[in-house]
């Protein structure tokens, strides 16, 4: 690609929009009682209804309706007092009925918005609609180099996912973000994911496909007052890839227009290894899905009191929580983002509630514990240590019972299931040596063993005291308070 993103954005104005598909975390599927466990034996969670066998009849999952209303309310949408499902007819190998039960012209939630922070400013992303449908199955293409059907030796189909409740959240076009368009798209999906996780309606694991995005991108010459032809990059499955796909498409479309070509409305595929998109299929002609009302389902008419009751259960949403924590913990935006990106907000908040200071809670979760979680390949919240135990470690350090080095050993012991922090301290003998007489013995030995260092200190090169402090720390097995040792050495040599 010869046109860089920077040069493209200097001459063209981008517009992006996203269609985000979210698998709801219900126990059973959208229209039947089959389970929804991820990773189950292929085709073990199916029945005549989700396989579309003759004579089977769907029944709407009430919890899925409730979860969708929750999402709509959190996204400031209007909730329809009456809506219905429709049949969307098309053929795809992993769709057993050859049609999808979805919502067409009468969705459950419409006309909302989500505010996101982009480059220090707030961007309001309009929400066109939130509608409910059923997911398709999953095709596995075997024998090829890319995992796609091209070049594969054969394909397998797993219908376990067919029929899982799927919410589609469609934004309105988002203009005006300029150079920060890729970051804006990523920020929106990040904020949306946090909202969905907070609501408890989905595990939003992009790596498992429970949240995936179709990213629409277009560009037009700056000052033209028009919007360009959009492309749709399908099934983008990571936050980083959302940003990279927008960036790649802007540069690619600029190269097409610079060469006198025309951007074609089409679907495209994003490639993680190269960071570019390639053509999928043309969408210049509108697809005729032959929508018609689903004859086997009655309309859905959420009672106003039920919607109010659902609204009353909404938790504190991420934007409100962010503002509260930034103020109460005296954080910068960057410090807050570091906590959020590490998945440590909940455990840090719980550690503070257990008595630790915000600084101490952040310190331990973002350093030692984040490192250990990374080594184990798990989230920090999944570590076998509780916020109360971390708060106790911080308390022991603050009291002078432990120093940071010993505290790390205590954390190691707790993670190895040796007991509580106090039990680990006792069992391993990790308490700081606080008896001055014991420290003075080690100090005198260090002074006697390093006369040249003592001479430098007495001549005014005070920084050399670090050598003696190190010797004392080694002699005490790291169990001394380094600041106290330094003070005692200087008193001894004065």
GROMACS .gro file of C-alpha atoms in nm:
model
  494
    1UNK     CA    1   0.000   0.000   0.000
    2UNK     CA    2   0.168   0.318  -0.119
    3UNK     CA    3  -0.068   0.571   0.042
    4UNK     CA    4  -0.001   0.612   0.413
    5UNK     CA    5  -0.275   0.669   0.665
    6UNK     CA    6  -0.130   1.008   0.755
    7UNK     CA    7  -0.134   1.132   0.396
    8UNK     CA    8  -0.483   0.992   0.336
    9UNK     CA    9  -0.631   1.159   0.641
   10UNK     CA   10  -0.483   1.491   0.535
   11UNK     CA   11  -0.693   1.491   0.218
   12UNK     CA   12  -1.000   1.285   0.306
   13UNK     CA   13  -1.263   1.296   0.578
   14UNK     CA   14  -1.351   0.953   0.726
   15UNK     CA   15  -1.685   0.827   0.850
   16UNK     CA   16  -1.723   0.500   1.039
   17UNK     CA   17  -2.007   0.295   1.181
   18UNK     CA   18  -2.030  -0.038   1.357
   19UNK     CA   19  -2.266  -0.331   1.371
   20UNK     CA   20  -2.183  -0.521   1.688
   21UNK     CA   21  -2.315  -0.873   1.743
   22UNK     CA   22  -2.344  -0.987   2.104
   23UNK     CA   23  -2.427  -1.337   2.217
   24UNK     CA   24  -2.641  -1.310   2.528
   25UNK     CA   25  -2.543  -1.509   2.834
   26UNK     CA   26  -2.869  -1.694   2.876
   27UNK     CA   27  -2.873  -2.052   2.999
   28UNK     CA   28  -3.079  -2.171   2.703
   29UNK     CA   29  -3.116  -2.074   2.338
   30UNK     CA   30  -3.344  -1.808   2.190
   31UNK     CA   31  -3.634  -2.029   2.086
   32UNK     CA   32  -3.571  -2.366   2.250
   33UNK     CA   33  -3.439  -2.525   2.569
   34UNK     CA   34  -3.098  -2.634   2.440
   35UNK     CA   35  -2.793  -2.535   2.640
   36UNK     CA   36  -2.546  -2.264   2.538
   37UNK     CA   37  -2.218  -2.388   2.690
   38UNK     CA   38  -1.920  -2.273   2.486
   39UNK     CA   39  -1.687  -2.549   2.372
   40UNK     CA   40  -1.932  -2.836   2.419
   41UNK     CA   41  -1.900  -3.147   2.202
   42UNK     CA   42  -1.999  -3.049   1.845
   43UNK     CA   43  -2.371  -3.085   1.771
   44UNK     CA   44  -2.445  -3.199   2.127
   45UNK     CA   45  -2.663  -2.895   2.208
   46UNK     CA   46  -2.928  -2.925   1.939
   47UNK     CA   47  -3.292  -3.023   1.910
   48UNK     CA   48  -3.565  -3.023   1.641
   49UNK     CA   49  -3.642  -2.654   1.706
   50UNK     CA   50  -3.291  -2.510   1.661
   51UNK     CA   51  -3.227  -2.751   1.375
   52UNK     CA   52  -3.545  -2.632   1.202
   53UNK     CA   53  -3.698  -2.978   1.163
   54UNK     CA   54  -4.053  -3.003   1.028
   55UNK     CA   55  -4.327  -2.963   1.287
   56UNK     CA   56  -4.109  -2.791   1.547
   57UNK     CA   57  -4.226  -2.460   1.693
   58UNK     CA   58  -4.017  -2.183   1.852
   59UNK     CA   59  -4.093  -2.024   2.190
   60UNK     CA   60  -3.939  -1.687   2.282
   61UNK     CA   61  -3.680  -1.681   2.564
   62UNK     CA   62  -3.813  -1.426   2.815
   63UNK     CA   63  -3.470  -1.369   2.968
   64UNK     CA   64  -3.330  -1.275   2.626
   65UNK     CA   65  -3.602  -1.011   2.588
   66UNK     CA   66  -3.519  -0.879   2.935
   67UNK     CA   67  -3.146  -0.863   2.858
   68UNK     CA   68  -3.212  -0.678   2.531
   69UNK     CA   69  -3.428  -0.423   2.708
   70UNK     CA   70  -3.147  -0.375   2.961
   71UNK     CA   71  -2.904  -0.307   2.680
   72UNK     CA   72  -3.145  -0.064   2.516
   73UNK     CA   73  -3.198   0.128   2.840
   74UNK     CA   74  -2.825   0.147   2.909
   75UNK     CA   75  -2.775   0.287   2.557
   76UNK     CA   76  -3.043   0.553   2.608
   77UNK     CA   77  -3.279   0.391   2.355
   78UNK     CA   78  -3.655   0.408   2.330
   79UNK     CA   79  -3.808   0.068   2.409
   80UNK     CA   80  -4.082  -0.041   2.172
   81UNK     CA   81  -4.421  -0.108   2.326
   82UNK     CA   82  -4.488  -0.353   2.043
   83UNK     CA   83  -4.251  -0.533   1.810
   84UNK     CA   84  -4.228  -0.861   1.628
   85UNK     CA   85  -3.992  -1.112   1.477
   86UNK     CA   86  -3.945  -1.172   1.108
   87UNK     CA   87  -3.794  -1.439   0.886
   88UNK     CA   88  -3.478  -1.333   0.707
   89UNK     CA   89  -3.440  -1.575   0.418
   90UNK     CA   90  -3.101  -1.669   0.282
   91UNK     CA   91  -2.890  -1.980   0.242
   92UNK     CA   92  -2.575  -2.044   0.439
   93UNK     CA   93  -2.431  -2.387   0.521
   94UNK     CA   94  -2.429  -2.336   0.899
   95UNK     CA   95  -2.786  -2.205   0.919
   96UNK     CA   96  -3.001  -2.518   0.948
   97UNK     CA   97  -3.340  -2.361   0.870
   98UNK     CA   98  -3.219  -2.163   0.563
   99UNK     CA   99  -3.375  -1.861   0.730
  100UNK     CA  100  -3.291  -1.665   1.042
  101UNK     CA  101  -3.549  -1.546   1.292
  102UNK     CA  102  -3.459  -1.181   1.340
  103UNK     CA  103  -3.620  -0.838   1.369
  104UNK     CA  104  -3.663  -0.620   1.063
  105UNK     CA  105  -3.865  -0.301   1.051
  106UNK     CA  106  -3.991  -0.320   1.409
  107UNK     CA  107  -3.692  -0.370   1.644
  108UNK     CA  108  -3.714  -0.377   2.021
  109UNK     CA  109  -3.489  -0.074   2.088
  110UNK     CA  110  -3.426   0.235   1.873
  111UNK     CA  111  -3.267   0.581   1.865
  112UNK     CA  112  -3.012   0.579   2.147
  113UNK     CA  113  -2.654   0.692   2.198
  114UNK     CA  114  -2.331   0.609   2.379
  115UNK     CA  115  -2.078   0.875   2.476
  116UNK     CA  116  -1.710   0.777   2.443
  117UNK     CA  117  -1.383   0.955   2.515
  118UNK     CA  118  -1.165   1.007   2.207
  119UNK     CA  119  -0.848   1.215   2.223
  120UNK     CA  120  -0.958   1.393   2.541
  121UNK     CA  121  -1.298   1.485   2.395
  122UNK     CA  122  -1.640   1.326   2.426
  123UNK     CA  123  -1.786   1.183   2.106
  124UNK     CA  124  -2.154   1.088   2.100
  125UNK     CA  125  -2.209   0.775   1.894
  126UNK     CA  126  -2.571   0.749   1.785
  127UNK     CA  127  -2.741   0.410   1.814
  128UNK     CA  128  -2.975   0.336   1.525
  129UNK     CA  129  -3.128   0.019   1.666
  130UNK     CA  130  -3.080  -0.275   1.900
  131UNK     CA  131  -3.256  -0.584   1.774
  132UNK     CA  132  -3.272  -0.946   1.877
  133UNK     CA  133  -3.219  -1.252   1.660
  134UNK     CA  134  -3.072  -1.601   1.669
  135UNK     CA  135  -2.711  -1.686   1.593
  136UNK     CA  136  -2.604  -1.925   1.319
  137UNK     CA  137  -2.395  -2.238   1.356
  138UNK     CA  138  -2.023  -2.249   1.294
  139UNK     CA  139  -1.831  -2.382   0.993
  140UNK     CA  140  -1.484  -2.526   1.031
  141UNK     CA  141  -1.277  -2.535   0.713
  142UNK     CA  142  -1.009  -2.803   0.738
  143UNK     CA  143  -0.686  -2.841   0.542
  144UNK     CA  144  -0.628  -2.486   0.421
  145UNK     CA  145  -0.362  -2.242   0.530
  146UNK     CA  146  -0.595  -1.961   0.637
  147UNK     CA  147  -0.889  -2.135   0.802
  148UNK     CA  148  -1.116  -2.000   0.527
  149UNK     CA  149  -1.302  -2.205   0.270
  150UNK     CA  150  -1.058  -2.117  -0.008
  151UNK     CA  151  -0.801  -2.395  -0.025
  152UNK     CA  152  -0.967  -2.613   0.239
  153UNK     CA  153  -0.992  -2.987   0.182
  154UNK     CA  154  -1.332  -3.018   0.345
  155UNK     CA  155  -1.568  -2.836   0.585
  156UNK     CA  156  -1.743  -2.939   0.905
  157UNK     CA  157  -2.049  -2.777   1.062
  158UNK     CA  158  -2.124  -2.745   1.434
  159UNK     CA  159  -2.483  -2.642   1.507
  160UNK     CA  160  -2.433  -2.587   1.881
  161UNK     CA  161  -2.425  -2.208   1.829
  162UNK     CA  162  -2.733  -2.208   1.603
  163UNK     CA  163  -3.017  -2.050   1.794
  164UNK     CA  164  -2.817  -1.877   2.068
  165UNK     CA  165  -2.973  -1.535   2.144
  166UNK     CA  166  -2.787  -1.270   1.948
  167UNK     CA  167  -2.830  -0.896   1.988
  168UNK     CA  168  -2.721  -0.668   1.705
  169UNK     CA  169  -2.634  -0.310   1.801
  170UNK     CA  170  -2.618  -0.083   1.498
  171UNK     CA  171  -2.470   0.266   1.519
  172UNK     CA  172  -2.553   0.563   1.307
  173UNK     CA  173  -2.266   0.691   1.088
  174UNK     CA  174  -2.002   0.867   1.300
  175UNK     CA  175  -1.842   1.165   1.120
  176UNK     CA  176  -1.613   1.434   1.257
  177UNK     CA  177  -1.345   1.229   1.431
  178UNK     CA  178  -1.083   1.300   1.163
  179UNK     CA  179  -0.737   1.164   1.237
  180UNK     CA  180  -0.874   0.982   1.544
  181UNK     CA  181  -1.136   0.780   1.353
  182UNK     CA  182  -0.962   0.444   1.415
  183UNK     CA  183  -0.922   0.525   1.785
  184UNK     CA  184  -1.285   0.639   1.793
  185UNK     CA  185  -1.408   0.307   1.657
  186UNK     CA  186  -1.198   0.117   1.910
  187UNK     CA  187  -1.312   0.345   2.195
  188UNK     CA  188  -1.677   0.281   2.108
  189UNK     CA  189  -1.640  -0.098   2.108
  190UNK     CA  190  -1.435  -0.081   2.429
  191UNK     CA  191  -1.701   0.128   2.604
  192UNK     CA  192  -1.983  -0.089   2.468
  193UNK     CA  193  -1.807  -0.403   2.589
  194UNK     CA  194  -1.770  -0.251   2.936
  195UNK     CA  195  -2.140  -0.159   2.941
  196UNK     CA  196  -2.245  -0.511   2.842
  197UNK     CA  197  -2.013  -0.669   3.096
  198UNK     CA  198  -2.143  -0.437   3.368
  199UNK     CA  199  -2.502  -0.528   3.281
  200UNK     CA  200  -2.415  -0.897   3.313
  201UNK     CA  201  -2.591  -0.984   2.987
  202UNK     CA  202  -2.290  -1.138   2.808
  203UNK     CA  203  -1.935  -1.253   2.882
  204UNK     CA  204  -1.831  -1.040   2.577
  205UNK     CA  205  -1.533  -1.264   2.504
  206UNK     CA  206  -1.425  -1.153   2.161
  207UNK     CA  207  -1.180  -1.443   2.133
  208UNK     CA  208  -1.476  -1.685   2.169
  209UNK     CA  209  -1.700  -1.496   1.930
  210UNK     CA  210  -1.954  -1.379   2.187
  211UNK     CA  211  -1.882  -1.022   2.074
  212UNK     CA  212  -1.783  -0.949   1.715
  213UNK     CA  213  -1.803  -0.644   1.493
  214UNK     CA  214  -1.874  -0.551   1.135
  215UNK     CA  215  -1.687  -0.225   1.072
  216UNK     CA  216  -1.820   0.016   0.808
  217UNK     CA  217  -1.574   0.273   0.671
  218UNK     CA  218  -1.595   0.544   0.406
  219UNK     CA  219  -1.397   0.853   0.306
  220UNK     CA  220  -1.471   1.164   0.102
  221UNK     CA  221  -1.259   1.462  -0.009
  222UNK     CA  222  -1.229   1.718   0.267
  223UNK     CA  223  -1.479   1.999   0.228
  224UNK     CA  224  -1.693   1.811  -0.025
  225UNK     CA  225  -1.992   1.795   0.208
  226UNK     CA  226  -2.072   1.441   0.092
  227UNK     CA  227  -2.010   1.093   0.225
  228UNK     CA  228  -1.822   0.834   0.028
  229UNK     CA  229  -1.910   0.474  -0.057
  230UNK     CA  230  -1.872   0.251   0.246
  231UNK     CA  231  -1.718  -0.090   0.280
  232UNK     CA  232  -1.807  -0.342   0.551
  233UNK     CA  233  -1.524  -0.535   0.715
  234UNK     CA  234  -1.686  -0.849   0.857
  235UNK     CA  235  -1.645  -1.028   1.188
  236UNK     CA  236  -1.360  -0.828   1.339
  237UNK     CA  237  -1.287  -1.002   1.668
  238UNK     CA  238  -1.051  -0.788   1.875
  239UNK     CA  239  -1.036  -0.426   1.987
  240UNK     CA  240  -0.697  -0.380   1.826
  241UNK     CA  241  -0.828  -0.518   1.499
  242UNK     CA  242  -1.122  -0.275   1.501
  243UNK     CA  243  -0.875   0.013   1.508
  244UNK     CA  244  -0.640  -0.142   1.253
  245UNK     CA  245  -0.920  -0.229   1.010
  246UNK     CA  246  -1.046   0.132   1.002
  247UNK     CA  247  -0.692   0.262   0.956
  248UNK     CA  248  -0.624   0.013   0.676
  249UNK     CA  249  -0.947   0.086   0.492
  250UNK     CA  250  -0.897   0.462   0.501
  251UNK     CA  251  -0.551   0.426   0.344
  252UNK     CA  252  -0.672   0.169   0.089
  253UNK     CA  253  -0.974   0.373  -0.020
  254UNK     CA  254  -0.754   0.684  -0.052
  255UNK     CA  255  -0.521   0.493  -0.282
  256UNK     CA  256  -0.817   0.383  -0.497
  257UNK     CA  257  -0.952   0.739  -0.527
  258UNK     CA  258  -0.606   0.889  -0.586
  259UNK     CA  259  -0.564   0.650  -0.878
  260UNK     CA  260  -0.890   0.764  -1.036
  261UNK     CA  261  -1.076   0.452  -0.930
  262UNK     CA  262  -1.408   0.403  -0.756
  263UNK     CA  263  -1.460   0.251  -0.411
  264UNK     CA  264  -1.690  -0.049  -0.443
  265UNK     CA  265  -1.954  -0.118  -0.180
  266UNK     CA  266  -1.857  -0.464  -0.062
  267UNK     CA  267  -1.779  -0.683   0.234
  268UNK     CA  268  -1.411  -0.726   0.322
  269UNK     CA  269  -1.203  -0.950   0.547
  270UNK     CA  270  -0.939  -0.821   0.789
  271UNK     CA  271  -0.614  -1.017   0.815
  272UNK     CA  272  -0.442  -1.008   1.154
  273UNK     CA  273  -0.102  -1.103   1.015
  274UNK     CA  274  -0.077  -0.828   0.755
  275UNK     CA  275  -0.308  -0.564   0.902
  276UNK     CA  276  -0.492  -0.515   0.572
  277UNK     CA  277  -0.835  -0.603   0.434
  278UNK     CA  278  -0.917  -0.805   0.125
  279UNK     CA  279  -1.232  -0.819  -0.084
  280UNK     CA  280  -1.518  -1.048   0.013
  281UNK     CA  281  -1.834  -1.010  -0.190
  282UNK     CA  282  -1.999  -0.716  -0.363
  283UNK     CA  283  -2.294  -0.547  -0.192
  284UNK     CA  284  -2.367  -0.291  -0.461
  285UNK     CA  285  -2.704  -0.452  -0.519
  286UNK     CA  286  -2.939  -0.466  -0.222
  287UNK     CA  287  -2.990  -0.822  -0.103
  288UNK     CA  288  -3.349  -0.938  -0.110
  289UNK     CA  289  -3.388  -1.132   0.210
  290UNK     CA  290  -3.764  -1.165   0.153
  291UNK     CA  291  -3.846  -1.058   0.507
  292UNK     CA  292  -4.192  -1.143   0.631
  293UNK     CA  293  -4.341  -1.165   0.982
  294UNK     CA  294  -4.251  -1.489   1.159
  295UNK     CA  295  -4.579  -1.684   1.147
  296UNK     CA  296  -4.493  -1.911   1.442
  297UNK     CA  297  -4.437  -1.631   1.695
  298UNK     CA  298  -4.676  -1.376   1.843
  299UNK     CA  299  -4.564  -1.011   1.864
  300UNK     CA  300  -4.367  -0.898   2.170
  301UNK     CA  301  -4.530  -0.619   2.372
  302UNK     CA  302  -4.319  -0.534   2.681
  303UNK     CA  303  -4.538  -0.401   2.958
  304UNK     CA  304  -4.445  -0.047   3.064
  305UNK     CA  305  -4.425  -0.147   3.430
  306UNK     CA  306  -4.195  -0.436   3.342
  307UNK     CA  307  -3.963  -0.200   3.153
  308UNK     CA  308  -3.959   0.034   3.454
  309UNK     CA  309  -3.878  -0.256   3.683
  310UNK     CA  310  -3.589  -0.357   3.457
  311UNK     CA  311  -3.464   0.003   3.452
  312UNK     CA  312  -3.462   0.005   3.832
  313UNK     CA  313  -3.217  -0.288   3.834
  314UNK     CA  314  -2.955  -0.124   3.612
  315UNK     CA  315  -2.616  -0.105   3.786
  316UNK     CA  316  -2.384   0.193   3.787
  317UNK     CA  317  -2.271   0.223   3.428
  318UNK     CA  318  -1.904   0.251   3.328
  319UNK     CA  319  -1.908   0.625   3.249
  320UNK     CA  320  -2.052   0.711   3.591
  321UNK     CA  321  -1.816   0.472   3.763
  322UNK     CA  322  -1.518   0.618   3.578
  323UNK     CA  323  -1.600   0.970   3.692
  324UNK     CA  324  -1.651   0.855   4.052
  325UNK     CA  325  -1.330   0.653   4.074
  326UNK     CA  326  -1.113   0.915   3.903
  327UNK     CA  327  -1.228   1.170   4.158
  328UNK     CA  328  -1.222   0.952   4.470
  329UNK     CA  329  -0.889   0.785   4.387
  330UNK     CA  330  -0.726   1.102   4.248
  331UNK     CA  331  -0.641   0.933   3.918
  332UNK     CA  332  -0.552   1.071   3.581
  333UNK     CA  333  -0.734   0.941   3.274
  334UNK     CA  334  -0.422   0.742   3.180
  335UNK     CA  335  -0.403   0.581   3.524
  336UNK     CA  336  -0.768   0.484   3.506
  337UNK     CA  337  -0.721   0.336   3.159
  338UNK     CA  338  -0.426   0.131   3.287
  339UNK     CA  339  -0.651  -0.019   3.554
  340UNK     CA  340  -0.931  -0.087   3.309
  341UNK     CA  341  -0.702  -0.239   3.048
  342UNK     CA  342  -0.555  -0.470   3.313
  343UNK     CA  343  -0.903  -0.584   3.415
  344UNK     CA  344  -0.824  -0.474   3.770
  345UNK     CA  345  -1.094  -0.218   3.846
  346UNK     CA  346  -1.316  -0.451   4.047
  347UNK     CA  347  -1.036  -0.608   4.253
  348UNK     CA  348  -0.872  -0.272   4.322
  349UNK     CA  349  -1.205  -0.127   4.436
  350UNK     CA  350  -1.265  -0.429   4.661
  351UNK     CA  351  -0.911  -0.401   4.803
  352UNK     CA  352  -0.969  -0.035   4.890
  353UNK     CA  353  -1.300  -0.131   5.050
  354UNK     CA  354  -1.105  -0.383   5.259
  355UNK     CA  355  -0.888  -0.105   5.401
  356UNK     CA  356  -0.598  -0.044   5.160
  357UNK     CA  357  -0.518   0.300   5.023
  358UNK     CA  358  -0.591   0.357   4.653
  359UNK     CA  359  -0.217   0.390   4.585
  360UNK     CA  360  -0.132   0.063   4.762
  361UNK     CA  361  -0.417  -0.128   4.597
  362UNK     CA  362  -0.314  -0.009   4.251
  363UNK     CA  363   0.052  -0.079   4.324
  364UNK     CA  364   0.008  -0.444   4.412
  365UNK     CA  365  -0.256  -0.537   4.154
  366UNK     CA  366  -0.083  -0.361   3.864
  367UNK     CA  367   0.271  -0.478   3.943
  368UNK     CA  368   0.333  -0.805   4.124
  369UNK     CA  369  -0.012  -0.956   4.080
  370UNK     CA  370  -0.051  -0.847   3.716
  371UNK     CA  371   0.287  -1.004   3.640
  372UNK     CA  372   0.189  -1.332   3.802
  373UNK     CA  373  -0.147  -1.337   3.625
  374UNK     CA  374   0.028  -1.280   3.294
  375UNK     CA  375   0.271  -1.565   3.367
  376UNK     CA  376  -0.026  -1.793   3.441
  377UNK     CA  377  -0.225  -1.679   3.137
  378UNK     CA  378  -0.527  -1.569   3.342
  379UNK     CA  379  -0.700  -1.247   3.442
  380UNK     CA  380  -0.583  -1.078   3.763
  381UNK     CA  381  -0.930  -1.130   3.909
  382UNK     CA  382  -0.885  -1.507   3.866
  383UNK     CA  383  -0.574  -1.526   4.086
  384UNK     CA  384  -0.620  -1.735   4.404
  385UNK     CA  385  -0.582  -1.433   4.632
  386UNK     CA  386  -0.864  -1.216   4.763
  387UNK     CA  387  -0.878  -0.836   4.776
  388UNK     CA  388  -0.894  -0.865   5.155
  389UNK     CA  389  -0.567  -1.061   5.155
  390UNK     CA  390  -0.400  -0.802   4.933
  391UNK     CA  391  -0.524  -0.529   5.168
  392UNK     CA  392  -0.370  -0.720   5.459
  393UNK     CA  393  -0.033  -0.740   5.281
  394UNK     CA  394  -0.048  -0.364   5.222
  395UNK     CA  395  -0.133  -0.313   5.591
  396UNK     CA  396   0.167  -0.522   5.702
  397UNK     CA  397   0.396  -0.316   5.478
  398UNK     CA  398   0.253   0.011   5.609
  399UNK     CA  399   0.305  -0.109   5.968
  400UNK     CA  400   0.669  -0.192   5.898
  401UNK     CA  401   0.617  -0.564   5.956
  402UNK     CA  402   0.708  -0.631   5.591
  403UNK     CA  403   0.909  -0.453   5.328
  404UNK     CA  404   0.824  -0.479   4.958
  405UNK     CA  405   1.063  -0.769   4.901
  406UNK     CA  406   0.912  -0.972   5.185
  407UNK     CA  407   0.561  -0.873   5.079
  408UNK     CA  408   0.623  -1.030   4.739
  409UNK     CA  409   0.721  -1.353   4.913
  410UNK     CA  410   0.402  -1.339   5.121
  411UNK     CA  411   0.195  -1.294   4.806
  412UNK     CA  412   0.376  -1.592   4.655
  413UNK     CA  413   0.285  -1.800   4.959
  414UNK     CA  414  -0.080  -1.702   4.946
  415UNK     CA  415  -0.096  -1.784   4.573
  416UNK     CA  416   0.062  -2.123   4.652
  417UNK     CA  417  -0.223  -2.181   4.901
  418UNK     CA  418   0.003  -2.180   5.207
  419UNK     CA  419  -0.253  -1.981   5.404
  420UNK     CA  420  -0.345  -1.624   5.485
  421UNK     CA  421  -0.082  -1.348   5.472
  422UNK     CA  422  -0.029  -1.370   5.850
  423UNK     CA  423   0.004  -1.749   5.833
  424UNK     CA  424   0.260  -1.721   5.551
  425UNK     CA  425   0.460  -1.460   5.747
  426UNK     CA  426   0.469  -1.689   6.050
  427UNK     CA  427   0.542  -2.010   5.859
  428UNK     CA  428   0.820  -1.861   5.647
  429UNK     CA  429   0.959  -1.631   5.917
  430UNK     CA  430   0.927  -1.328   5.693
  431UNK     CA  431   0.877  -1.044   5.940
  432UNK     CA  432   1.110  -0.744   5.910
  433UNK     CA  433   1.398  -0.737   6.160
  434UNK     CA  434   1.303  -0.437   6.372
  435UNK     CA  435   1.538  -0.491   6.669
  436UNK     CA  436   1.805  -0.220   6.644
  437UNK     CA  437   2.053  -0.429   6.840
  438UNK     CA  438   2.030  -0.711   6.584
  439UNK     CA  439   2.065  -0.461   6.300
  440UNK     CA  440   2.367  -0.294   6.466
  441UNK     CA  441   2.547  -0.626   6.482
  442UNK     CA  442   2.507  -0.671   6.106
  443UNK     CA  443   2.598  -0.305   6.048
  444UNK     CA  444   2.920  -0.333   6.250
  445UNK     CA  445   3.017  -0.641   6.051
  446UNK     CA  446   2.951  -0.459   5.723
  447UNK     CA  447   3.156  -0.157   5.838
  448UNK     CA  448   3.445  -0.377   5.942
  449UNK     CA  449   3.442  -0.565   5.610
  450UNK     CA  450   3.437  -0.250   5.394
  451UNK     CA  451   3.690   0.005   5.527
  452UNK     CA  452   3.737   0.166   5.184
  453UNK     CA  453   3.363   0.232   5.160
  454UNK     CA  454   3.360   0.377   5.510
  455UNK     CA  455   3.645   0.609   5.411
  456UNK     CA  456   3.454   0.736   5.108
  457UNK     CA  457   3.144   0.802   5.318
  458UNK     CA  458   3.343   0.994   5.579
  459UNK     CA  459   3.503   1.199   5.304
  460UNK     CA  460   3.161   1.319   5.193
  461UNK     CA  461   3.065   1.066   4.926
  462UNK     CA  462   2.748   0.974   5.109
  463UNK     CA  463   2.601   0.781   4.817
  464UNK     CA  464   2.850   0.504   4.892
  465UNK     CA  465   2.636   0.410   5.194
  466UNK     CA  466   2.430   0.200   4.953
  467UNK     CA  467   2.706  -0.061   4.952
  468UNK     CA  468   2.681  -0.102   5.328
  469UNK     CA  469   2.300  -0.106   5.318
  470UNK     CA  470   2.315  -0.383   5.060
  471UNK     CA  471   2.555  -0.585   5.273
  472UNK     CA  472   2.324  -0.556   5.575
  473UNK     CA  473   2.019  -0.649   5.370
  474UNK     CA  474   2.203  -0.957   5.243
  475UNK     CA  475   2.309  -1.052   5.594
  476UNK     CA  476   1.951  -1.027   5.721
  477UNK     CA  477   1.800  -1.214   5.426
  478UNK     CA  478   1.625  -0.900   5.308
  479UNK     CA  479   1.431  -0.874   5.633
  480UNK     CA  480   1.560  -0.533   5.739
  481UNK     CA  481   1.403  -0.194   5.680
  482UNK     CA  482   1.648  -0.038   5.433
  483UNK     CA  483   1.564   0.318   5.540
  484UNK     CA  484   1.624   0.231   5.906
  485UNK     CA  485   1.949   0.054   5.820
  486UNK     CA  486   2.075   0.359   5.631
  487UNK     CA  487   1.993   0.586   5.924
  488UNK     CA  488   2.173   0.359   6.171
  489UNK     CA  489   2.482   0.338   5.947
  490UNK     CA  490   2.504   0.714   5.915
  491UNK     CA  491   2.461   0.750   6.294
  492UNK     CA  492   2.737   0.492   6.344
  493UNK     CA  493   2.977   0.676   6.111
  494UNK     CA  494   2.902   1.030   6.227
   0.00000   0.00000   0.00000
